[in-house]
Amino acid sequence: MKIQDLTVSERINLAEALWDSVVAENVDLAITPNQITELTQRREAYKLDENAGSAWEDVKSRILTQAE
């Protein structure tokens, strides 16, 4: 079976399952300096406007709706 043969929804579910399997191993993932900079910038932007953005459940719902 090729990954491309899966529906978008199935591929998203596969990606979630893969991520859950990584998290279950309690592996420390290294964060690069660029990622730290980006996270810091995003945190500072959030502090300026805490109403910006969307809750994870809303984002996930939009993604899954588009995938179907």
mmCIF file with all atom_site columns, C-alpha atoms in Angstrom:
data_model
loop_
_atom_site.group_PDB
_atom_site.id
_atom_site.type_symbol
_atom_site.label_atom_id
_atom_site.label_alt_id
_atom_site.label_comp_id
_atom_site.label_asym_id
_atom_site.label_entity_id
_atom_site.label_seq_id
_atom_site.pdbx_PDB_ins_code
_atom_site.Cartn_x
_atom_site.Cartn_y
_atom_site.Cartn_z
_atom_site.occupancy
_atom_site.B_iso_or_equiv
_atom_site.pdbx_formal_charge
_atom_site.auth_seq_id
_atom_site.auth_comp_id
_atom_site.auth_asym_id
_atom_site.auth_atom_id
_atom_site.pdbx_PDB_model_num
ATOM 1  C CA . MET A 1 1  ? 0.000   0.000  0.000  1.00 0.00 ? 1  MET A CA 1
ATOM 2  C CA . LYS A 1 2  ? 1.231   3.489  -0.845 1.00 0.00 ? 2  LYS A CA 1
ATOM 3  C CA . ILE A 1 3  ? 0.626   6.401  1.480  1.00 0.00 ? 3  ILE A CA 1
ATOM 4  C CA . GLN A 1 4  ? -0.744  8.348  -1.480 1.00 0.00 ? 4  GLN A CA 1
ATOM 5  C CA . ASP A 1 5  ? -3.522  5.740  -1.781 1.00 0.00 ? 5  ASP A CA 1
ATOM 6  C CA . LEU A 1 6  ? -4.877  6.763  1.633  1.00 0.00 ? 6  LEU A CA 1
ATOM 7  C CA . THR A 1 7  ? -7.455  9.515  1.960  1.00 0.00 ? 7  THR A CA 1
ATOM 8  C CA . VAL A 1 8  ? -6.345  12.777 3.527  1.00 0.00 ? 8  VAL A CA 1
ATOM 9  C CA . SER A 1 9  ? -8.280  11.886 6.652  1.00 0.00 ? 9  SER A CA 1
ATOM 10 C CA . GLU A 1 10 ? -6.552  8.494  6.857  1.00 0.00 ? 10 GLU A CA 1
ATOM 11 C CA . ARG A 1 11 ? -3.149  10.121 6.431  1.00 0.00 ? 11 ARG A CA 1
ATOM 12 C CA . ILE A 1 12 ? -3.915  12.599 9.209  1.00 0.00 ? 12 ILE A CA 1
ATOM 13 C CA . ASN A 1 13 ? -4.957  9.718  11.472 1.00 0.00 ? 13 ASN A CA 1
ATOM 14 C CA . LEU A 1 14 ? -1.719  7.912  10.590 1.00 0.00 ? 14 LEU A CA 1
ATOM 15 C CA . ALA A 1 15 ? 0.332   11.009 11.404 1.00 0.00 ? 15 ALA A CA 1
ATOM 16 C CA . GLU A 1 16 ? -1.449  11.329 14.754 1.00 0.00 ? 16 GLU A CA 1
ATOM 17 C CA . ALA A 1 17 ? -0.798  7.662  15.532 1.00 0.00 ? 17 ALA A CA 1
ATOM 18 C CA . LEU A 1 18 ? 2.880   8.056  14.651 1.00 0.00 ? 18 LEU A CA 1
ATOM 19 C CA . TRP A 1 19 ? 3.181   11.142 16.853 1.00 0.00 ? 19 TRP A CA 1
ATOM 20 C CA . ASP A 1 20 ? 1.404   9.386  19.738 1.00 0.00 ? 20 ASP A CA 1
ATOM 21 C CA . SER A 1 21 ? 3.859   6.482  19.445 1.00 0.00 ? 21 SER A CA 1
ATOM 22 C CA . VAL A 1 22 ? 6.799   8.901  19.732 1.00 0.00 ? 22 VAL A CA 1
ATOM 23 C CA . VAL A 1 23 ? 5.283   10.677 22.733 1.00 0.00 ? 23 VAL A CA 1
ATOM 24 C CA . ALA A 1 24 ? 4.604   7.344  24.441 1.00 0.00 ? 24 ALA A CA 1
ATOM 25 C CA . GLU A 1 25 ? 8.340   6.641  24.487 1.00 0.00 ? 25 GLU A CA 1
ATOM 26 C CA . ASN A 1 26 ? 9.025   9.807  26.513 1.00 0.00 ? 26 ASN A CA 1
ATOM 27 C CA . VAL A 1 27 ? 11.862  10.758 24.193 1.00 0.00 ? 27 VAL A CA 1
ATOM 28 C CA . ASP A 1 28 ? 13.355  14.196 24.705 1.00 0.00 ? 28 ASP A CA 1
ATOM 29 C CA . LEU A 1 29 ? 13.211  15.977 21.375 1.00 0.00 ? 29 LEU A CA 1
ATOM 30 C CA . ALA A 1 30 ? 15.877  18.600 20.878 1.00 0.00 ? 30 ALA A CA 1
ATOM 31 C CA . ILE A 1 31 ? 14.702  22.099 20.012 1.00 0.00 ? 31 ILE A CA 1
ATOM 32 C CA . THR A 1 32 ? 16.895  24.058 17.654 1.00 0.00 ? 32 THR A CA 1
ATOM 33 C CA . PRO A 1 33 ? 17.912  27.672 18.360 1.00 0.00 ? 33 PRO A CA 1
ATOM 34 C CA . ASN A 1 34 ? 15.696  28.769 15.446 1.00 0.00 ? 34 ASN A CA 1
ATOM 35 C CA . GLN A 1 35 ? 12.706  26.995 16.970 1.00 0.00 ? 35 GLN A CA 1
ATOM 36 C CA . ILE A 1 36 ? 13.370  28.636 20.336 1.00 0.00 ? 36 ILE A CA 1
ATOM 37 C CA . THR A 1 37 ? 13.491  32.044 18.637 1.00 0.00 ? 37 THR A CA 1
ATOM 38 C CA . GLU A 1 38 ? 10.235  31.362 16.797 1.00 0.00 ? 38 GLU A CA 1
ATOM 39 C CA . LEU A 1 39 ? 8.480   30.159 19.960 1.00 0.00 ? 39 LEU A CA 1
ATOM 40 C CA . THR A 1 40 ? 9.694   33.198 21.878 1.00 0.00 ? 40 THR A CA 1
ATOM 41 C CA . GLN A 1 41 ? 8.395   35.524 19.151 1.00 0.00 ? 41 GLN A CA 1
ATOM 42 C CA . ARG A 1 42 ? 5.040   33.792 19.101 1.00 0.00 ? 42 ARG A CA 1
ATOM 43 C CA . ARG A 1 43 ? 4.740   33.943 22.893 1.00 0.00 ? 43 ARG A CA 1
ATOM 44 C CA . GLU A 1 44 ? 5.506   37.664 22.854 1.00 0.00 ? 44 GLU A CA 1
ATOM 45 C CA . ALA A 1 45 ? 2.950   38.247 20.083 1.00 0.00 ? 45 ALA A CA 1
ATOM 46 C CA . TYR A 1 46 ? 0.383   36.315 22.113 1.00 0.00 ? 46 TYR A CA 1
ATOM 47 C CA . LYS A 1 47 ? 1.067   38.468 25.171 1.00 0.00 ? 47 LYS A CA 1
ATOM 48 C CA . LEU A 1 48 ? 0.290   41.561 23.072 1.00 0.00 ? 48 LEU A CA 1
ATOM 49 C CA . ASP A 1 49 ? -3.053  40.144 21.884 1.00 0.00 ? 49 ASP A CA 1
ATOM 50 C CA . GLU A 1 50 ? -4.311  37.122 23.787 1.00 0.00 ? 50 GLU A CA 1
ATOM 51 C CA . ASN A 1 51 ? -7.434  36.999 21.601 1.00 0.00 ? 51 ASN A CA 1
ATOM 52 C CA . ALA A 1 52 ? -5.465  36.336 18.419 1.00 0.00 ? 52 ALA A CA 1
ATOM 53 C CA . GLY A 1 53 ? -5.557  32.836 17.007 1.00 0.00 ? 53 GLY A CA 1
ATOM 54 C CA . SER A 1 54 ? -7.895  29.920 17.605 1.00 0.00 ? 54 SER A CA 1
ATOM 55 C CA . ALA A 1 55 ? -8.272  27.176 20.167 1.00 0.00 ? 55 ALA A CA 1
ATOM 56 C CA . TRP A 1 56 ? -6.710  23.843 19.186 1.00 0.00 ? 56 TRP A CA 1
ATOM 57 C CA . GLU A 1 57 ? -10.098 22.112 19.053 1.00 0.00 ? 57 GLU A CA 1
ATOM 58 C CA . ASP A 1 58 ? -11.350 24.726 16.555 1.00 0.00 ? 58 ASP A CA 1
ATOM 59 C CA . VAL A 1 59 ? -8.253  24.362 14.387 1.00 0.00 ? 59 VAL A CA 1
ATOM 60 C CA . LYS A 1 60 ? -8.392  20.573 14.477 1.00 0.00 ? 60 LYS A CA 1
ATOM 61 C CA . SER A 1 61 ? -12.077 20.617 13.567 1.00 0.00 ? 61 SER A CA 1
ATOM 62 C CA . ARG A 1 62 ? -11.416 22.879 10.559 1.00 0.00 ? 62 ARG A CA 1
ATOM 63 C CA . ILE A 1 63 ? -8.573  20.635 9.400  1.00 0.00 ? 63 ILE A CA 1
ATOM 64 C CA . LEU A 1 64 ? -10.608 17.454 9.697  1.00 0.00 ? 64 LEU A CA 1
ATOM 65 C CA . THR A 1 65 ? -13.605 19.057 7.976  1.00 0.00 ? 65 THR A CA 1
ATOM 66 C CA . GLN A 1 66 ? -11.427 20.137 5.043  1.00 0.00 ? 66 GLN A CA 1
ATOM 67 C CA . ALA A 1 67 ? -9.871  16.677 4.831  1.00 0.00 ? 67 ALA A CA 1
ATOM 68 C CA . GLU A 1 68 ? -13.199 14.966 4.211  1.00 0.00 ? 68 GLU A CA 1
#
